Coordinates of C-alpha atoms and ligand atoms in Angstrom, one line a residue:
X1 CA -55.7 49.7 28.6
X2 CA -54.6 51.5 25.4
X3 CA -55.5 50.1 22.0
X4 CA -52.7 51.8 20.1
X5 CA -49.5 53.6 21.1
X6 CA -47.5 56.0 18.9
X7 CA -43.7 55.8 19.6
X8 CA -42.2 59.3 19.2
X9 CA -38.7 58.0 18.7
X10 CA -36.4 55.9 16.5
X11 CA -33.8 53.2 16.7
X12 CA -33.4 50.6 19.4
X13 CA -35.6 52.4 22.0
X14 CA -38.5 52.5 19.5
X15 CA -38.2 48.8 19.0
X16 CA -37.8 48.1 22.7
X17 CA -41.1 50.0 23.4
X18 CA -42.9 48.2 20.5
X19 CA -41.9 44.8 21.9
X20 CA -43.5 45.7 25.2
X21 CA -46.6 46.9 23.4
X22 CA -46.8 43.6 21.4
X23 CA -46.7 41.6 24.6
X24 CA -49.5 43.7 26.1
X25 CA -51.6 43.3 22.9
X26 CA -51.3 47.0 22.0
X27 CA -51.0 48.2 18.3
X28 CA -47.9 50.2 17.5
X29 CA -47.4 53.3 15.3
X30 CA -43.9 54.2 14.3
X31 CA -42.9 57.7 13.1
X32 CA -39.9 58.2 10.8
X33 CA -37.9 60.7 8.9
X34 CA -36.8 60.6 5.2
X35 CA -33.5 59.3 6.4
X36 CA -35.2 56.4 8.2
X37 CA -37.3 55.0 5.5
X38 CA -35.5 51.7 5.7
X39 CA -34.9 51.7 9.4
X40 CA -35.7 48.7 11.5
X41 CA -38.1 50.5 13.8
X42 CA -40.4 51.3 10.8
X43 CA -40.4 47.6 9.8
X44 CA -41.2 46.5 13.3
X45 CA -44.3 48.6 13.8
X46 CA -47.9 47.8 12.9
X47 CA -48.2 51.1 11.1
X48 CA -45.7 53.9 10.3
X49 CA -46.2 57.7 9.6
X50 CA -43.6 59.7 7.7
X51 CA -42.9 63.0 9.6
X52 CA -40.6 64.9 7.2
X53 CA -37.0 65.6 6.5
X54 CA -34.1 64.0 8.3
X55 CA -33.4 67.1 10.4
X56 CA -34.8 66.4 13.9
X57 CA -36.7 69.7 13.9
X58 CA -38.6 68.5 10.8
X59 CA -39.3 65.1 12.2
X60 CA -38.6 63.6 15.7
X61 CA -38.7 67.0 17.4
X62 CA -41.7 68.4 15.7
X63 CA -44.5 68.5 18.2
X64 CA -47.3 69.4 15.8
X65 CA -46.5 66.7 13.3
X66 CA -46.2 64.1 16.1
X67 CA -49.6 65.0 17.6
X68 CA -51.1 65.0 14.1
X69 CA -49.7 61.6 13.4
X70 CA -51.2 60.3 16.6
X71 CA -54.6 61.8 15.6
X72 CA -54.7 60.3 12.1
X73 CA -53.5 56.9 13.3
X74 CA -56.1 57.0 16.2
X75 CA -53.4 56.2 18.8
X76 CA -54.5 56.8 22.4
X77 CA -51.1 57.4 23.9
X78 CA -47.5 58.6 23.0
X79 CA -44.3 57.1 24.4
X80 CA -41.4 59.5 24.0
X81 CA -38.5 57.1 24.6
X82 CA -35.3 58.9 25.6
X83 CA -33.7 62.0 24.1
X84 CA -35.7 64.0 21.6
X85 CA -38.9 65.3 23.3
X86 CA -38.8 62.9 26.3
X87 CA -38.0 65.6 28.9
X88 CA -39.9 68.5 27.2
X89 CA -42.6 69.6 29.6
X90 CA -44.5 71.5 26.8
X91 CA -44.6 68.4 24.7
X92 CA -46.0 66.3 27.6
X93 CA -48.6 69.1 28.2
X94 CA -49.5 69.3 24.5
X95 CA -50.0 65.5 24.3
X96 CA -52.4 65.6 27.3
X97 CA -54.2 68.6 25.8
X98 CA -54.8 66.6 22.7
X99 CA -56.6 64.0 24.8
X100 CA -53.8 61.6 24.5
X101 CA -51.8 60.0 27.3
X102 CA -48.2 60.9 27.7
X103 CA -46.4 57.7 28.8
X104 CA -44.2 59.4 31.4
X105 CA -44.4 61.8 34.4
X106 CA -46.6 64.9 34.5
X107 CA -45.5 68.1 32.7
X108 CA -45.2 69.7 36.2
X109 CA -42.7 67.0 37.4
X110 CA -40.7 67.4 34.2
X111 CA -40.6 71.2 34.7
X112 CA -39.7 71.1 38.4
X113 CA -36.7 68.8 37.7
X114 CA -35.6 70.5 34.5
X115 CA -34.3 73.6 36.3
X116 CA -31.1 72.5 38.2
X117 CA -31.2 75.5 40.6
X118 CA -34.9 75.2 41.4
X119 CA -34.7 71.4 41.8
X120 CA -31.7 71.8 44.1
X121 CA -33.7 74.1 46.3
X122 CA -36.7 71.7 46.3
X123 CA -34.4 68.8 47.2
X124 CA -32.9 70.7 50.2
X125 CA -36.4 71.3 51.4
X126 CA -37.2 67.6 51.1
X127 CA -34.2 66.7 53.1
X128 CA -32.3 65.1 50.2
X129 CA -28.5 65.7 50.5
X130 CA -27.2 68.3 47.9
X131 CA -23.7 69.3 47.2
X132 CA -22.6 72.3 49.4
X133 CA -22.9 75.4 47.2
X134 CA -25.0 78.4 46.2
X135 CA -27.8 79.3 43.7
X136 CA -29.0 82.7 42.5
X137 CA -25.7 84.6 42.6
X138 CA -25.2 87.5 40.2
X139 CA -22.1 89.5 40.6
X140 CA -18.5 88.3 40.2
X141 CA -17.8 89.4 43.8
X142 CA -20.6 87.1 45.1
X143 CA -19.2 84.1 43.2
X144 CA -15.7 85.0 44.5
X145 CA -17.0 85.0 48.1
X146 CA -19.0 81.8 47.6
X147 CA -16.0 80.0 46.0
X148 CA -13.8 80.9 49.0
X149 CA -16.4 79.7 51.4
X150 CA -16.9 76.4 49.6
X151 CA -13.1 75.9 49.0
X152 CA -11.5 75.1 45.6
X153 CA -11.9 73.2 43.4
X154 CA -15.4 74.4 42.7
X155 CA -17.8 73.6 39.9
X156 CA -19.8 76.2 38.0
X157 CA -23.0 74.8 36.4
X158 CA -25.8 76.1 34.2
X159 CA -28.9 76.4 36.3
X160 CA -31.1 75.7 33.2
X161 CA -28.9 72.8 32.1
X162 CA -28.1 69.3 33.0
X163 CA -26.0 66.5 31.5
X164 CA -22.8 68.5 31.9
X165 CA -23.5 71.4 29.5
X166 CA -22.2 74.7 30.6
X167 CA -20.3 73.0 33.4
X168 CA -16.8 74.2 34.3
X169 CA -14.3 73.1 37.0
X170 CA -12.5 75.9 38.6
X171 CA -9.3 75.0 40.4
X172 CA -8.2 78.4 41.7
X173 CA -9.5 81.9 42.0
X174 CA -7.3 83.0 39.1
X175 CA -9.5 80.9 36.8
X176 CA -12.8 81.9 38.3
X177 CA -13.7 85.0 36.2
X178 CA -13.0 83.4 32.9
X179 CA -14.8 80.2 33.9
X180 CA -17.9 82.1 34.9
X181 CA -18.0 84.1 31.6
X182 CA -17.5 80.9 29.6
X183 CA -20.1 79.0 31.5
X184 CA -22.6 81.9 31.1
X185 CA -22.2 82.2 27.4
X186 CA -22.3 78.4 26.9
X187 CA -25.4 78.2 29.0
X188 CA -27.1 81.1 27.2
X189 CA -26.3 79.5 23.9
X190 CA -27.6 76.1 24.8
X191 CA -30.6 77.0 27.0
X192 CA -31.3 80.7 26.4
X193 CA -30.7 81.3 30.1
X194 CA -27.4 82.4 31.7
X195 CA -28.1 81.6 35.4
X196 CA -25.4 79.6 37.1
X197 CA -24.9 77.7 40.3
X198 CA -21.7 77.1 42.1
X199 CA -20.8 74.1 44.3
X200 CA -18.0 72.0 45.6
X201 CA -16.3 69.9 42.9
X202 CA -16.0 66.2 43.9
X203 CA -13.2 65.1 41.7
X204 CA -12.8 61.4 42.5
X205 CA -16.5 60.7 42.7
X206 CA -18.7 58.0 41.2
X207 CA -21.9 58.6 39.3
X208 CA -24.5 56.3 40.8
X209 CA -28.2 56.6 39.9
X210 CA -31.3 55.2 41.4
X211 CA -34.2 54.0 39.3
X212 CA -37.6 55.0 40.7
X213 CA -41.1 54.0 39.7
X214 CA -44.3 55.5 40.8
X215 CA -48.0 55.0 39.9
X216 CA -50.7 57.7 39.6
X217 CA -52.1 56.7 43.1
X218 CA -49.2 58.0 45.1
X219 CA -47.3 54.7 45.4
X220 CA -43.5 55.1 44.7
X221 CA -40.6 52.7 45.1
X222 CA -37.0 52.4 43.9
X223 CA -35.5 49.7 41.8
X224 CA -31.9 50.0 43.2
X225 CA -28.9 51.6 41.6
X226 CA -26.9 51.7 38.4
X227 CA -23.2 52.6 38.5
X228 CA -22.5 54.8 35.5
X229 CA -19.0 56.1 36.1
X230 CA -17.4 55.0 32.8
X231 CA -18.2 58.1 30.7
X232 CA -16.5 60.2 28.0
X233 CA -17.6 63.8 27.5
X234 CA -20.8 63.1 29.5
X235 CA -21.6 60.2 27.3
X236 CA -22.0 57.0 29.3
X237 CA -20.2 53.9 27.8
X238 CA -20.5 51.2 30.5
X239 CA -23.2 50.9 33.2
X240 CA -23.7 48.1 35.7
X241 CA -25.8 47.0 38.7
X242 CA -25.3 46.5 41.6
X243 CA -22.6 49.1 42.1
X244 CA -19.4 47.4 43.3
X245 CA -18.9 50.2 45.9
X246 CA -22.2 50.5 47.7
X247 CA -22.7 48.8 51.1
X248 CA -26.2 47.6 52.0
X249 CA -26.6 50.5 54.3
X250 CA -25.6 53.1 51.7
X251 CA -27.8 51.4 49.1
X252 CA -30.8 51.7 51.4
X253 CA -30.0 55.4 52.3
X254 CA -29.5 56.3 48.6
X255 CA -32.7 54.5 47.7
X256 CA -34.7 56.3 50.4
X257 CA -33.2 59.7 49.3
X258 CA -34.3 58.9 45.7
X259 CA -37.8 58.1 46.8
X260 CA -37.9 61.3 48.8
X261 CA -36.6 63.3 45.8
X262 CA -39.3 61.8 43.5
X263 CA -42.1 62.3 46.1
X264 CA -41.2 66.0 46.4
X265 CA -42.3 66.5 42.8
X266 CA -45.3 64.1 43.0
X267 CA -43.6 61.9 40.5
X268 CA -45.2 59.0 38.6
X269 CA -43.9 56.6 36.0
X270 CA -40.2 55.7 35.5
X271 CA -37.5 58.2 36.6
X272 CA -33.9 58.2 37.6
X273 CA -32.3 60.2 40.5
X274 CA -28.6 60.9 39.8
X275 CA -26.2 61.0 42.7
X276 CA -22.5 61.7 43.0
X277 CA -20.8 59.3 45.4
X278 CA -17.4 59.8 46.9
X279 CA -16.2 56.5 48.6
X280 CA -13.5 58.5 50.5
X281 CA -16.1 60.6 52.3
X282 CA -17.8 57.3 53.4
X283 CA -14.6 56.1 55.0
X284 CA -14.3 59.5 56.9
X285 CA -17.9 59.0 58.1
X286 CA -19.0 62.2 56.2
X287 CA -22.1 62.4 54.0
X288 CA -20.8 60.4 51.0
X289 CA -23.5 61.0 48.3
X290 CA -25.4 64.0 47.0
X291 CA -28.3 64.6 44.7
X292 CA -27.2 65.9 41.2
X293 CA -30.3 65.8 39.0
X294 CA -33.3 63.8 38.1
X295 CA -33.9 62.4 34.7
X296 CA -37.6 62.4 34.1
X297 CA -37.7 59.7 31.4
X298 CA -36.8 56.0 30.7
X299 CA -33.0 55.9 30.4
X300 CA -30.8 54.2 27.8
X301 CA -29.3 51.9 30.5
X302 CA -32.7 50.7 31.9
X303 CA -32.0 47.1 30.8
X304 CA -29.4 46.7 33.5
X305 CA -32.1 47.3 36.1
X306 CA -34.5 45.0 34.2
X307 CA -32.0 42.1 34.3
X308 CA -31.2 42.5 38.0
X309 CA -34.8 43.1 39.3
X310 CA -36.6 40.9 36.7
X311 CA -39.1 43.7 36.1
X312 CA -40.0 44.9 32.6
X313 CA -39.8 48.7 33.0
X314 CA -41.5 49.6 29.7
X315 CA -44.3 47.2 30.4
X316 CA -44.9 48.9 33.7
X317 CA -44.5 52.4 32.2
X318 CA -47.4 51.6 29.9
X319 CA -49.7 50.0 32.6
X320 CA -49.0 52.9 35.0
X321 CA -49.8 55.5 32.4
X322 CA -53.1 53.7 31.8
X323 CA -53.9 54.3 35.5
X324 CA -53.1 50.8 36.9
X325 CA -51.6 50.5 40.4
X326 CA -48.0 49.4 40.7
X327 CA -48.5 46.1 42.5
X328 CA -45.1 45.7 44.2
X329 CA -44.0 47.0 47.6
X330 CA -40.4 48.0 48.3
X331 CA -39.8 44.7 50.2
X332 CA -41.0 42.7 47.1
X333 CA -38.1 44.1 44.9
X334 CA -34.7 42.5 45.0
X335 CA -31.4 42.5 43.2
X336 CA -30.4 39.2 41.6
X337 CA -26.9 38.6 40.2
X338 CA -25.0 41.3 38.3
X339 CA -25.7 43.0 35.0
X340 CA -23.4 45.1 32.8
X341 CA -24.2 47.2 29.7
X342 CA -21.8 48.3 27.0
X343 CA -22.9 50.9 24.5
X344 CA -21.7 49.9 21.0
X345 CA -21.2 53.2 19.1
X346 CA -20.3 53.8 15.5
X347 CA -17.3 55.9 16.3
X348 CA -13.6 55.7 15.9
X349 CA -11.6 55.7 19.1
X350 CA -8.4 56.1 17.1
X351 CA -9.5 59.5 15.6
X352 CA -10.9 61.2 18.6
X353 CA -14.1 59.2 18.7
X354 CA -15.5 60.8 15.6
X355 CA -18.8 59.3 14.4
X356 CA -18.3 56.7 11.7
X357 CA -21.0 56.6 9.1
X358 CA -21.8 54.2 6.2
X359 CA -23.5 51.0 5.3
X360 CA -23.5 48.2 7.8
X361 CA -22.0 45.4 5.7
X362 CA -22.0 42.8 8.5
X363 CA -23.9 43.1 11.7
X364 CA -23.9 39.9 13.8
X365 CA -24.6 40.5 17.5
X366 CA -23.5 37.9 20.0
X367 CA -26.0 35.4 21.4
X368 CA -26.1 33.0 24.3
X369 CA -27.1 32.5 27.9
X370 CA -27.3 35.8 29.8
X371 CA -26.8 37.9 26.7
X372 CA -29.2 40.6 25.6
X373 CA -28.8 42.9 22.6
X374 CA -31.1 45.9 22.1
X375 CA -30.4 47.4 18.6
X376 CA -32.2 49.3 15.9
X377 CA -29.8 48.1 13.1
X378 CA -29.4 45.1 10.8
X379 CA -26.9 44.3 8.1
X380 CA -27.6 46.5 5.0
X381 CA -28.8 49.5 7.1
X382 CA -27.2 52.9 6.7
X383 CA -25.6 54.6 9.7
X384 CA -26.1 58.3 9.1
X385 CA -24.8 61.5 10.7
X386 CA -28.3 62.8 11.5
X387 CA -28.8 60.9 14.7
X388 CA -27.1 59.4 17.7
X389 CA -24.4 56.9 16.6
X390 CA -25.5 54.2 19.1
X391 CA -25.5 50.9 17.1
X392 CA -26.5 48.5 19.9
X393 CA -26.6 48.0 23.7
X394 CA -25.0 44.8 24.7
X395 CA -26.2 43.8 28.2
X396 CA -25.1 40.7 30.0
X397 CA -26.4 39.1 33.2
X398 CA -24.5 36.6 35.5
X399 CA -24.6 35.4 39.0
X400 CA -21.8 37.8 40.2
X401 CA -19.7 40.7 38.9
X402 CA -16.7 38.6 38.0
X403 CA -18.7 36.2 35.8
X404 CA -20.6 39.1 34.3
X405 CA -17.3 40.7 33.2
X406 CA -16.1 37.4 31.7
X407 CA -19.4 37.1 29.9
X408 CA -19.1 40.6 28.6
X409 CA -15.6 40.0 27.4
X410 CA -16.7 37.0 25.4
X411 CA -19.7 38.7 24.0
X412 CA -17.8 41.8 22.9
X413 CA -15.3 39.5 21.2
X414 CA -18.2 37.7 19.3
X415 CA -19.8 41.0 18.1
X416 CA -19.2 41.3 14.4
X417 CA -19.6 44.7 12.8
X418 CA -18.2 45.6 9.4
X419 CA -18.8 48.8 7.3
X420 CA -18.4 51.3 10.1
X421 CA -15.8 51.6 12.8
X422 CA -17.0 50.8 16.4
X423 CA -15.8 51.3 20.0
X424 CA -16.0 47.5 20.6
X425 CA -12.3 46.9 21.0
X426 CA -12.0 50.1 23.1
X427 CA -14.6 48.8 25.5
X428 CA -12.8 45.4 25.6
X429 CA -9.7 47.2 26.6
X430 CA -11.5 49.2 29.3
X431 CA -13.0 46.1 31.0
X432 CA -9.7 44.3 30.8
X433 CA -8.1 46.8 33.1
X434 CA -7.3 46.0 36.7
X435 CA -9.0 49.3 37.8
X436 CA -12.3 48.3 36.2
X437 CA -12.1 44.7 37.5
X438 CA -11.6 46.1 41.0
X439 CA -14.6 48.5 40.5
X440 CA -12.4 51.5 41.2
X441 CA -13.3 53.5 38.1
X442 CA -14.4 57.1 39.0
X443 CA -16.0 59.6 36.6
X444 CA -12.6 61.1 35.7
X445 CA -10.9 57.7 35.1
X446 CA -11.7 57.2 31.4
X447 CA -10.6 60.6 30.4
X448 CA -7.4 60.7 32.4
X449 CA -6.3 57.1 31.9
X450 CA -8.1 56.1 28.7
X451 CA -8.5 59.4 26.8
X452 CA -6.1 58.6 23.9
X453 CA -6.5 55.1 22.7
X454 CA -5.5 53.3 19.6
X455 CA -6.2 49.6 19.1
X456 CA -3.2 49.3 16.7
X457 CA -5.7 47.2 14.6
X458 CA -4.8 46.7 11.0
X459 CA -7.0 48.6 8.6
X460 CA -9.7 46.4 7.2
X461 CA -10.1 46.8 3.5
X462 CA -13.7 47.7 3.4
X463 CA -14.0 47.3 -0.3
X464 CA -13.0 43.7 -0.2
X465 CA -15.1 43.2 2.9
X466 CA -18.1 44.7 1.0
X467 CA -17.6 42.3 -1.9
X468 CA -17.5 39.4 0.4
X469 CA -20.5 40.6 2.4
X470 CA -22.5 40.6 -0.8
X471 CA -21.5 37.0 -1.5
X472 CA -22.5 36.1 2.1
X473 CA -25.9 37.8 1.7
X474 CA -26.6 35.8 -1.5
X475 CA -26.1 32.3 -0.2
X476 CA -25.3 30.3 2.8
X477 CA -23.0 28.2 0.8
X478 CA -21.0 31.2 -0.1
X479 CA -20.7 31.9 3.6
X480 CA -19.1 28.6 4.3
X481 CA -16.9 29.1 1.3
X482 CA -15.4 32.3 2.8
X483 CA -15.3 30.8 6.4
X484 CA -11.7 29.9 5.8
X485 CA -9.2 30.6 8.6
X486 CA -6.5 31.5 6.1
X487 CA -8.5 34.2 4.4
X488 CA -7.4 37.6 5.8
X489 CA -10.6 39.3 4.7
X490 CA -13.0 36.7 6.0
X491 CA -15.8 38.8 7.6
X492 CA -16.5 35.9 10.0
X493 CA -13.0 36.0 11.3
X494 CA -12.0 39.3 13.1
X495 CA -8.5 40.6 13.2
X496 CA -6.8 42.8 15.7
X497 CA -4.8 42.4 18.9
X498 CA -7.9 42.0 21.1
X499 CA -9.6 39.5 18.8
X500 CA -9.6 35.7 19.1
Ligands
LIG601 C1 -20.6 67.0 39.5 C2 -19.4 66.3 39.6 C3 -18.6 66.5 40.7 N1 -18.9 67.4 41.6 N2 -20.9 67.9 40.5 C4 -22.0 65.6 35.2 C5 -23.3 65.9 34.5 C6 -24.2 66.3 35.5 N3 -25.2 65.2 35.7 C7 -23.5 66.6 36.7 N4 -22.2 66.0 36.5 C8 -21.3 66.1 37.5 N5 -21.5 66.9 38.5 C9 -20.1 68.1 41.5 N6 -20.3 69.0 42.5 C10 -19.2 65.4 38.6 C11 -20.1 65.3 37.6 C12 -19.8 64.3 36.6 C13 -18.7 64.4 35.7 C14 -17.8 65.5 35.7 C15 -16.8 65.5 34.9 C16 -16.5 64.5 34.0 C17 -17.4 63.4 33.9 C18 -18.5 63.3 34.8 C19 -19.3 62.2 34.8 C20 -20.4 62.1 35.6 C21 -20.6 63.2 36.5

């Protein structure tokens, strides 16, 4: 087992990984940028190494500095978290070349799944269902012919991409030429590669992903699904497990397809196979799900799977990376109850979801049975524009979906954040809808039905809130003094039409 792990990340995920290390008796090394000197993940680690300026290229994306930091701190392994260098095959290879262990899959697995056209061809060979379409087309005439064969609407995607970048829906032939040109230039810009693939567009589909886990001895299982259809601009907002739509048969088929997908690239460690699922195709007895892509990292929404399966994914990532065998067979792994995650972002739903930066004057996450909060923030911390505006992940677990929704509603209501604007009330409104309660929310639902949203919440006077917050920090007595139901600026009492 490792003695010391360097965590090449920041925020909530760095802390999440450090917690697992602490339980396993492993020392932790944080890395940080100039902007993160007072960040929680630096406080939480046993040691911390300053990388450089706030810009990710100078800090969390700098391969040489990270490997140097691991050397000087005498770490034996690096955990990349998610984002940053987590799916960078060259980084994984550089870590291993430096005689350190990369806590994740092999560089070859990352590379094989990184190219969407190549991975689609690999999946077809492995018998994993893929969306009808074509790869490797060049001329406009070829795309035109392909689109007619597939039938509109079609989707043009960046072959080098993923995560929705360079993706364009084409509803009719009249839009095809422009869409291809736009997708090509977007893809060239983002990935330095203008290859495209074209496939059938499934408009009313759900995004369902399967968590897989493999060890370095060829044993690989799945940990069931997460439904992630509540997204805005390819940013997930709410995730849950089990999916309210899957039957036991479909769950088993999708799980098996995910295992086959992962085995086709000799996968080990934690990974996620993303599928698109159209419930209408299921009722017509047609193939209802298709492979989209594989994320070769631990994902933001992994706690949903942890609460439902009872397995600590980070714990097992570390043990597997150290060469241990994964001790559970597929038949040992079960789903218990229902888990939902809401991503609390510092962003303003009333002004186009622009990031909201500033000092966190109050930050009091909810607590109680079945409530988990993963966060990298505390009151007094600064929310900057340099990094992802994720403030916290609020995850609830209950015996069934209905109770989990109620628990989430209560927990969101109890979440107190002052100093930055958040999407908390927006998420409350989403989970209050009949569509969400019925589990009918497809990937287009949020943007078509919930794109423009204003809470009609009265402006909070942040200056007065700040003054009160300072009083609250100074003494507990002051806190009770301001806990007065008639005080409109009482930070312990939230205002707005979805509060109380
Ligand atoms: C699709 C699709 C529908 N049909 N492919 C989104 C990101 C990347 N993982 C692939 N994605 C999708 N691929 C076909 N053939 C729907 C999505 C998709 C999506 C599309 C538009 C708006 C939001 C979306 C959320 C999840 C998935």
